[in-house]
Amino acid sequence: ILNVEQSPQSLHVQEGDSTNFTCSFPSSNFYALHWYRWETAKSPEALFVMTLNGDEKKKGRISATLNTKEGYSYLYIKGSQPEDSATYLCASPAGSGNTGKLIFGQGTTLQVKP
Amino acid sequence: DAGVTQSPTHLIKTRGQQVTLRCSPKSGHDTVSWYQQALGQGPQFIFQYYEEEERQRGNFPDRFSGHQFPNYSSELNVNALLLGDSALYLCASSLYPSGPETQYFGPGTRLLVL
């Protein structure tokens, strides 16, 4: 059974702080890892899809790294802003290959105080 | 280009009733997946439809059923509602898995069972 875990569960930072959080997943039969940002009352927004060990992706102040051998991904936010406040979810396809059945972690909820 | 839309946005039902939730996928997408998000948890996969057939199913009872129409829109039906079915139901659309396809989410339908 694929188990995706995220830590910490929640995070409170001041505006301007940089922060990071972790997504852990089983390293065997890895296919892909998805990161989503979910703001309150909105749709989850796709941030990154990562497939290769050592992948680094960047979107503005947000970046992510991937280590498939040890089964983790880090999401970094540089110089957090209040608009970065959201729940960040990671997900990986269940089973081998791209089954389309995403298994999500519980999410990390980030609050950025002005 | 309209994204994924869902209706209704909110719904209140009583135990034992039946409910139908609707989803229109993003333009150009042919696959619809449904997820349930209970409070404090990440989204959990219910099932996925492609070519009007259920292709994959998560660990949900037969009370949960679905349908996909020729225009790729989809319905989620839940019979004999239980209090525990109260949750946010998310629809996601994508192209049929041929690679690490991103799933695009709608804003969800909030179901409350009394």
PDB file of C-alpha atoms in Angstrom:
ATOM      1  CA  ILE A   1       0.000   0.000   0.000  1.00  0.00           C
ATOM      2  CA  LEU A   2       1.442   3.326  -1.055  1.00  0.00           C
ATOM      3  CA  ASN A   3       1.757   5.739   1.846  1.00  0.00           C
ATOM      4  CA  VAL A   4       2.545   9.385   1.200  1.00  0.00           C
ATOM      5  CA  GLU A   5       3.397  11.469   4.233  1.00  0.00           C
ATOM      6  CA  GLN A   6       3.993  15.181   4.658  1.00  0.00           C
ATOM      7  CA  SER A   7       5.622  17.164   7.411  1.00  0.00           C
ATOM      8  CA  PRO A   8       5.101  19.371   9.195  1.00  0.00           C
ATOM      9  CA  GLN A   9       1.311  19.352   9.332  1.00  0.00           C
ATOM     10  CA  SER A  10       1.253  23.136   9.737  1.00  0.00           C
ATOM     11  CA  LEU A  11       3.685  25.996   9.689  1.00  0.00           C
ATOM     12  CA  HIS A  12       3.463  29.642  10.740  1.00  0.00           C
ATOM     13  CA  VAL A  13       6.104  32.029   9.412  1.00  0.00           C
ATOM     14  CA  GLN A  14       6.620  35.761   9.154  1.00  0.00           C
ATOM     15  CA  GLU A  15       6.525  37.579   5.844  1.00  0.00           C
ATOM     16  CA  GLY A  16       9.964  37.430   4.278  1.00  0.00           C
ATOM     17  CA  ASP A  17      10.982  34.159   5.927  1.00  0.00           C
ATOM     18  CA  SER A  18      12.039  31.276   3.740  1.00  0.00           C
ATOM     19  CA  THR A  19      10.558  27.913   4.526  1.00  0.00           C
ATOM     20  CA  ASN A  20      10.536  24.321   3.389  1.00  0.00           C
ATOM     21  CA  PHE A  21       8.536  21.182   3.954  1.00  0.00           C
ATOM     22  CA  THR A  22       8.832  17.516   3.158  1.00  0.00           C
ATOM     23  CA  CYS A  23       6.943  14.842   1.275  1.00  0.00           C
ATOM     24  CA  SER A  24       7.933  11.199   1.861  1.00  0.00           C
ATOM     25  CA  PHE A  25       6.911   8.326  -0.381  1.00  0.00           C
ATOM     26  CA  PRO A  26       7.982   4.709  -0.965  1.00  0.00           C
ATOM     27  CA  SER A  27      11.084   4.684  -3.162  1.00  0.00           C
ATOM     28  CA  SER A  28      10.259   1.355  -4.833  1.00  0.00           C
ATOM     29  CA  ASN A  29       8.305   1.481  -8.119  1.00  0.00           C
ATOM     30  CA  PHE A  30       8.482   5.274  -8.177  1.00  0.00           C
ATOM     31  CA  TYR A  31       6.799   6.871 -11.178  1.00  0.00           C
ATOM     32  CA  ALA A  32       6.069  10.526 -10.479  1.00  0.00           C
ATOM     33  CA  LEU A  33       5.451  13.031  -7.726  1.00  0.00           C
ATOM     34  CA  HIS A  34       2.963  15.890  -7.957  1.00  0.00           C
ATOM     35  CA  TRP A  35       2.889  19.057  -5.862  1.00  0.00           C
ATOM     36  CA  TYR A  36      -0.284  21.122  -5.527  1.00  0.00           C
ATOM     37  CA  ARG A  37      -1.081  24.408  -3.796  1.00  0.00           C
ATOM     38  CA  TRP A  38      -4.583  24.740  -2.383  1.00  0.00           C
ATOM     39  CA  GLU A  39      -5.829  28.106  -1.248  1.00  0.00           C
ATOM     40  CA  THR A  40      -8.973  28.295   0.846  1.00  0.00           C
ATOM     41  CA  ALA A  41     -12.193  28.278  -1.207  1.00  0.00           C
ATOM     42  CA  LYS A  42     -10.292  27.665  -4.443  1.00  0.00           C
ATOM     43  CA  SER A  43      -9.343  24.649  -6.566  1.00  0.00           C
ATOM     44  CA  PRO A  44      -6.072  22.843  -5.887  1.00  0.00           C
ATOM     45  CA  GLU A  45      -3.528  24.297  -8.303  1.00  0.00           C
ATOM     46  CA  ALA A  46      -0.855  22.111  -9.893  1.00  0.00           C
ATOM     47  CA  LEU A  47       2.662  23.350  -9.103  1.00  0.00           C
ATOM     48  CA  PHE A  48       5.038  20.659 -10.307  1.00  0.00           C
ATOM     49  CA  VAL A  49       5.218  17.147 -11.706  1.00  0.00           C
ATOM     50  CA  MET A  50       8.557  15.526 -10.966  1.00  0.00           C
ATOM     51  CA  THR A  51       9.769  12.279 -12.440  1.00  0.00           C
ATOM     52  CA  LEU A  52      13.555  11.990 -12.379  1.00  0.00           C
ATOM     53  CA  ASN A  53      15.868  11.515  -9.424  1.00  0.00           C
ATOM     54  CA  GLY A  54      17.642  14.806  -8.783  1.00  0.00           C
ATOM     55  CA  ASP A  55      14.900  16.804 -10.542  1.00  0.00           C
ATOM     56  CA  GLU A  56      14.680  20.432  -9.494  1.00  0.00           C
ATOM     57  CA  LYS A  57      11.708  22.544 -10.545  1.00  0.00           C
ATOM     58  CA  LYS A  58      11.097  26.237  -9.974  1.00  0.00           C
ATOM     59  CA  LYS A  59       8.099  28.526 -10.287  1.00  0.00           C
ATOM     60  CA  GLY A  60       8.749  32.051  -9.098  1.00  0.00           C
ATOM     61  CA  ARG A  61       9.780  31.880  -5.438  1.00  0.00           C
ATOM     62  CA  ILE A  62       8.736  28.255  -5.096  1.00  0.00           C
ATOM     63  CA  SER A  63      11.046  25.385  -5.931  1.00  0.00           C
ATOM     64  CA  ALA A  64      11.074  21.637  -5.384  1.00  0.00           C
ATOM     65  CA  THR A  65      13.647  18.877  -5.358  1.00  0.00           C
ATOM     66  CA  LEU A  66      13.244  15.141  -5.727  1.00  0.00           C
ATOM     67  CA  ASN A  67      15.199  12.188  -4.341  1.00  0.00           C
ATOM     68  CA  THR A  68      13.645   8.967  -5.603  1.00  0.00           C
ATOM     69  CA  LYS A  69      16.315   6.709  -4.105  1.00  0.00           C
ATOM     70  CA  GLU A  70      15.532   7.758  -0.556  1.00  0.00           C
ATOM     71  CA  GLY A  71      11.892   8.588  -1.215  1.00  0.00           C
ATOM     72  CA  TYR A  72      11.459  12.266  -0.452  1.00  0.00           C
ATOM     73  CA  SER A  73      10.783  15.621  -2.048  1.00  0.00           C
ATOM     74  CA  TYR A  74      11.296  19.069  -0.565  1.00  0.00           C
ATOM     75  CA  LEU A  75       9.268  22.156  -1.393  1.00  0.00           C
ATOM     76  CA  TYR A  76      10.977  25.488  -0.727  1.00  0.00           C
ATOM     77  CA  ILE A  77       9.435  28.936  -0.594  1.00  0.00           C
ATOM     78  CA  LYS A  78      11.879  31.830  -0.649  1.00  0.00           C
ATOM     79  CA  GLY A  79      10.829  35.079   0.997  1.00  0.00           C
ATOM     80  CA  SER A  80       7.310  33.980   1.957  1.00  0.00           C
ATOM     81  CA  GLN A  81       4.468  36.388   1.265  1.00  0.00           C
ATOM     82  CA  PRO A  82       0.945  36.415   2.761  1.00  0.00           C
ATOM     83  CA  GLU A  83      -0.405  35.231  -0.592  1.00  0.00           C
ATOM     84  CA  ASP A  84       1.646  32.035  -0.172  1.00  0.00           C
ATOM     85  CA  SER A  85      -0.683  31.038   2.665  1.00  0.00           C
ATOM     86  CA  ALA A  86      -2.256  27.783   1.523  1.00  0.00           C
ATOM     87  CA  THR A  87      -2.191  24.039   2.002  1.00  0.00           C
ATOM     88  CA  TYR A  88       0.529  22.335  -0.007  1.00  0.00           C
ATOM     89  CA  LEU A  89      -0.212  18.769  -1.071  1.00  0.00           C
ATOM     90  CA  CYS A  90       1.998  16.150  -2.617  1.00  0.00           C
ATOM     91  CA  ALA A  91       0.731  13.047  -4.386  1.00  0.00           C
ATOM     92  CA  SER A  92       2.097   9.994  -6.124  1.00  0.00           C
ATOM     93  CA  PRO A  93       0.387   7.493  -8.425  1.00  0.00           C
ATOM     94  CA  ALA A  94      -0.560   4.210  -6.726  1.00  0.00           C
ATOM     95  CA  GLY A  95       0.950   1.007  -8.058  1.00  0.00           C
ATOM     96  CA  SER A  96       3.491   0.772 -10.821  1.00  0.00           C
ATOM     97  CA  GLY A  97       3.351   3.068 -13.773  1.00  0.00           C
ATOM     98  CA  ASN A  98       1.040   6.001 -14.246  1.00  0.00           C
ATOM     99  CA  THR A  99      -2.248   4.622 -13.028  1.00  0.00           C
ATOM    100  CA  GLY A 100      -3.805   8.047 -12.633  1.00  0.00           C
ATOM    101  CA  LYS A 101      -4.872   7.053  -9.133  1.00  0.00           C
ATOM    102  CA  LEU A 102      -3.144   9.664  -7.021  1.00  0.00           C
ATOM    103  CA  ILE A 103      -2.379   8.989  -3.378  1.00  0.00           C
ATOM    104  CA  PHE A 104      -2.173  12.254  -1.465  1.00  0.00           C
ATOM    105  CA  GLY A 105      -0.385  13.197   1.690  1.00  0.00           C
ATOM    106  CA  GLN A 106      -2.319  15.032   4.397  1.00  0.00           C
ATOM    107  CA  GLY A 107      -0.836  18.338   3.345  1.00  0.00           C
ATOM    108  CA  THR A 108       1.200  21.079   4.996  1.00  0.00           C
ATOM    109  CA  THR A 109      -0.785  24.202   5.851  1.00  0.00           C
ATOM    110  CA  LEU A 110       1.314  27.341   5.647  1.00  0.00           C
ATOM    111  CA  GLN A 111       0.288  30.616   7.279  1.00  0.00           C
ATOM    112  CA  VAL A 112       2.398  33.672   6.435  1.00  0.00           C
ATOM    113  CA  LYS A 113       1.895  36.591   8.814  1.00  0.00           C
ATOM    114  CA  PRO A 114       2.371  40.117   7.443  1.00  0.00           C
TER     115      PRO A 114
ATOM    116  CA  ASP B   1     -10.708  28.348 -21.494  1.00  0.00           C
ATOM    117  CA  ALA B   2     -12.951  27.115 -18.700  1.00  0.00           C
ATOM    118  CA  GLY B   3     -11.282  24.975 -16.130  1.00  0.00           C
ATOM    119  CA  VAL B   4     -12.915  22.121 -14.267  1.00  0.00           C
ATOM    120  CA  THR B   5     -16.361  23.030 -12.990  1.00  0.00           C
ATOM    121  CA  GLN B   6     -18.473  21.279 -10.386  1.00  0.00           C
ATOM    122  CA  SER B   7     -22.045  21.617  -9.253  1.00  0.00           C
ATOM    123  CA  PRO B   8     -23.544  22.216  -6.850  1.00  0.00           C
ATOM    124  CA  THR B   9     -21.073  24.037  -4.614  1.00  0.00           C
ATOM    125  CA  HIS B  10     -22.828  23.011  -1.409  1.00  0.00           C
ATOM    126  CA  LEU B  11     -25.403  20.399  -0.566  1.00  0.00           C
ATOM    127  CA  ILE B  12     -27.218  19.309   2.581  1.00  0.00           C
ATOM    128  CA  LYS B  13     -28.824  15.868   2.741  1.00  0.00           C
ATOM    129  CA  THR B  14     -30.145  13.582   5.435  1.00  0.00           C
ATOM    130  CA  ARG B  15     -29.055  10.051   6.233  1.00  0.00           C
ATOM    131  CA  GLY B  16     -30.393   7.453   3.826  1.00  0.00           C
ATOM    132  CA  GLN B  17     -30.905   9.879   0.973  1.00  0.00           C
ATOM    133  CA  GLN B  18     -29.163   9.749  -2.378  1.00  0.00           C
ATOM    134  CA  VAL B  19     -27.066  12.496  -3.949  1.00  0.00           C
ATOM    135  CA  THR B  20     -25.679  13.268  -7.412  1.00  0.00           C
ATOM    136  CA  LEU B  21     -22.689  15.522  -7.957  1.00  0.00           C
ATOM    137  CA  ARG B  22     -21.651  16.795 -11.359  1.00  0.00           C
ATOM    138  CA  CYS B  23     -18.368  17.644 -13.023  1.00  0.00           C
ATOM    139  CA  SER B  24     -17.368  19.172 -16.349  1.00  0.00           C
ATOM    140  CA  PRO B  25     -13.748  18.583 -17.286  1.00  0.00           C
ATOM    141  CA  LYS B  26     -11.253  21.085 -18.612  1.00  0.00           C
ATOM    142  CA  SER B  27     -11.538  21.574 -22.351  1.00  0.00           C
ATOM    143  CA  GLY B  28      -9.638  18.867 -24.227  1.00  0.00           C
ATOM    144  CA  HIS B  29      -9.529  16.410 -21.332  1.00  0.00           C
ATOM    145  CA  ASP B  30     -11.056  12.965 -21.629  1.00  0.00           C
ATOM    146  CA  THR B  31     -10.565  11.483 -18.160  1.00  0.00           C
ATOM    147  CA  VAL B  32     -12.342  12.350 -14.932  1.00  0.00           C
ATOM    148  CA  SER B  33     -11.319  11.266 -11.452  1.00  0.00           C
ATOM    149  CA  TRP B  34     -13.243  11.776  -8.224  1.00  0.00           C
ATOM    150  CA  TYR B  35     -11.755  12.284  -4.774  1.00  0.00           C
ATOM    151  CA  GLN B  36     -13.216  12.633  -1.300  1.00  0.00           C
ATOM    152  CA  GLN B  37     -11.574  14.932   1.183  1.00  0.00           C
ATOM    153  CA  ALA B  38     -12.631  14.478   4.781  1.00  0.00           C
ATOM    154  CA  LEU B  39     -11.660  17.069   7.374  1.00  0.00           C
ATOM    155  CA  GLY B  40      -7.961  16.966   8.245  1.00  0.00           C
ATOM    156  CA  GLN B  41      -7.064  14.473   5.538  1.00  0.00           C
ATOM    157  CA  GLY B  42      -5.686  14.619   2.039  1.00  0.00           C
ATOM    158  CA  PRO B  43      -7.994  13.811  -0.878  1.00  0.00           C
ATOM    159  CA  GLN B  44      -8.767  10.097  -1.243  1.00  0.00           C
ATOM    160  CA  PHE B  45      -9.288   8.543  -4.669  1.00  0.00           C
ATOM    161  CA  ILE B  46     -12.808   7.236  -5.313  1.00  0.00           C
ATOM    162  CA  PHE B  47     -12.709   6.238  -8.987  1.00  0.00           C
ATOM    163  CA  GLN B  48     -11.694   7.275 -12.477  1.00  0.00           C
ATOM    164  CA  TYR B  49     -13.668   7.313 -15.727  1.00  0.00           C
ATOM    165  CA  TYR B  50     -12.398   7.155 -19.276  1.00  0.00           C
ATOM    166  CA  GLU B  51     -14.370   6.338 -22.423  1.00  0.00           C
ATOM    167  CA  GLU B  52     -17.506   6.154 -20.285  1.00  0.00           C
ATOM    168  CA  GLU B  53     -16.135   3.271 -18.241  1.00  0.00           C
ATOM    169  CA  GLU B  54     -14.841   3.065 -14.700  1.00  0.00           C
ATOM    170  CA  ARG B  55     -11.137   2.354 -15.130  1.00  0.00           C
ATOM    171  CA  GLN B  56      -9.908   2.342 -11.563  1.00  0.00           C
ATOM    172  CA  ARG B  57     -11.495   2.341  -8.167  1.00  0.00           C
ATOM    173  CA  GLY B  58     -10.317   3.223  -4.701  1.00  0.00           C
ATOM    174  CA  ASN B  59     -11.398   1.679  -1.432  1.00  0.00           C
ATOM    175  CA  PHE B  60     -14.995   2.918  -1.431  1.00  0.00           C
ATOM    176  CA  PRO B  61     -18.183   0.859  -1.073  1.00  0.00           C
ATOM    177  CA  ASP B  62     -20.603   0.154  -3.899  1.00  0.00           C
ATOM    178  CA  ARG B  63     -22.829   2.946  -2.591  1.00  0.00           C
ATOM    179  CA  PHE B  64     -20.479   5.182  -4.542  1.00  0.00           C
ATOM    180  CA  SER B  65     -21.071   4.960  -8.268  1.00  0.00           C
ATOM    181  CA  GLY B  66     -20.426   7.134 -11.241  1.00  0.00           C
ATOM    182  CA  HIS B  67     -21.025   7.799 -14.848  1.00  0.00           C
ATOM    183  CA  GLN B  68     -19.245   9.511 -17.695  1.00  0.00           C
ATOM    184  CA  PHE B  69     -21.122  10.978 -20.643  1.00  0.00           C
ATOM    185  CA  PRO B  70     -20.040  11.191 -24.296  1.00  0.00           C
ATOM    186  CA  ASN B  71     -19.054  14.840 -23.771  1.00  0.00           C
ATOM    187  CA  TYR B  72     -16.642  13.625 -21.021  1.00  0.00           C
ATOM    188  CA  SER B  73     -18.616  15.197 -18.168  1.00  0.00           C
ATOM    189  CA  SER B  74     -19.200  12.980 -15.186  1.00  0.00           C
ATOM    190  CA  GLU B  75     -21.493  12.332 -12.255  1.00  0.00           C
ATOM    191  CA  LEU B  76     -20.797  10.889  -8.848  1.00  0.00           C
ATOM    192  CA  ASN B  77     -23.738   9.199  -7.138  1.00  0.00           C
ATOM    193  CA  VAL B  78     -23.844   8.226  -3.491  1.00  0.00           C
ATOM    194  CA  ASN B  79     -26.721   6.095  -2.233  1.00  0.00           C
ATOM    195  CA  ALA B  80     -27.924   5.491   1.320  1.00  0.00           C
ATOM    196  CA  LEU B  81     -25.968   8.427   2.682  1.00  0.00           C
ATOM    197  CA  LEU B  82     -24.195   8.064   6.004  1.00  0.00           C
ATOM    198  CA  LEU B  83     -23.039  10.798   8.355  1.00  0.00           C
ATOM    199  CA  GLY B  84     -19.484   9.819   7.468  1.00  0.00           C
ATOM    200  CA  ASP B  85     -20.061  10.749   3.834  1.00  0.00           C
ATOM    201  CA  SER B  86     -19.929  14.412   4.846  1.00  0.00           C
ATOM    202  CA  ALA B  87     -16.886  15.731   3.025  1.00  0.00           C
ATOM    203  CA  LEU B  88     -15.608  17.839   0.160  1.00  0.00           C
ATOM    204  CA  TYR B  89     -15.870  15.972  -3.132  1.00  0.00           C
ATOM    205  CA  LEU B  90     -13.322  16.971  -5.735  1.00  0.00           C
ATOM    206  CA  CYS B  91     -13.374  16.245  -9.413  1.00  0.00           C
ATOM    207  CA  ALA B  92     -10.169  16.231 -11.445  1.00  0.00           C
ATOM    208  CA  SER B  93      -9.695  15.998 -15.182  1.00  0.00           C
ATOM    209  CA  SER B  94      -6.732  14.958 -17.296  1.00  0.00           C
ATOM    210  CA  LEU B  95      -5.763  13.254 -20.488  1.00  0.00           C
ATOM    211  CA  TYR B  96      -5.884   9.474 -20.263  1.00  0.00           C
ATOM    212  CA  PRO B  97      -2.682   8.364 -18.564  1.00  0.00           C
ATOM    213  CA  SER B  98       0.057   8.085 -21.184  1.00  0.00           C
ATOM    214  CA  GLY B  99       2.692   9.704 -19.028  1.00  0.00           C
ATOM    215  CA  PRO B 100       2.859  11.624 -15.747  1.00  0.00           C
ATOM    216  CA  GLU B 101      -0.235  13.646 -16.598  1.00  0.00           C
ATOM    217  CA  THR B 102      -1.232  16.480 -14.305  1.00  0.00           C
ATOM    218  CA  GLN B 103      -4.754  16.255 -12.952  1.00  0.00           C
ATOM    219  CA  TYR B 104      -6.602  19.579 -12.850  1.00  0.00           C
ATOM    220  CA  PHE B 105      -9.059  20.007 -10.025  1.00  0.00           C
ATOM    221  CA  GLY B 106     -12.383  21.744  -9.670  1.00  0.00           C
ATOM    222  CA  PRO B 107     -13.363  23.727  -6.575  1.00  0.00           C
ATOM    223  CA  GLY B 108     -15.302  20.840  -5.089  1.00  0.00           C
ATOM    224  CA  THR B 109     -18.796  20.176  -3.781  1.00  0.00           C
ATOM    225  CA  ARG B 110     -19.221  20.391  -0.023  1.00  0.00           C
ATOM    226  CA  LEU B 111     -21.686  17.699   1.143  1.00  0.00           C
ATOM    227  CA  LEU B 112     -23.151  17.745   4.611  1.00  0.00           C
ATOM    228  CA  VAL B 113     -25.166  14.731   5.750  1.00  0.00           C
ATOM    229  CA  LEU B 114     -27.410  15.309   8.759  1.00  0.00           C
TER     230      LEU B 114
END
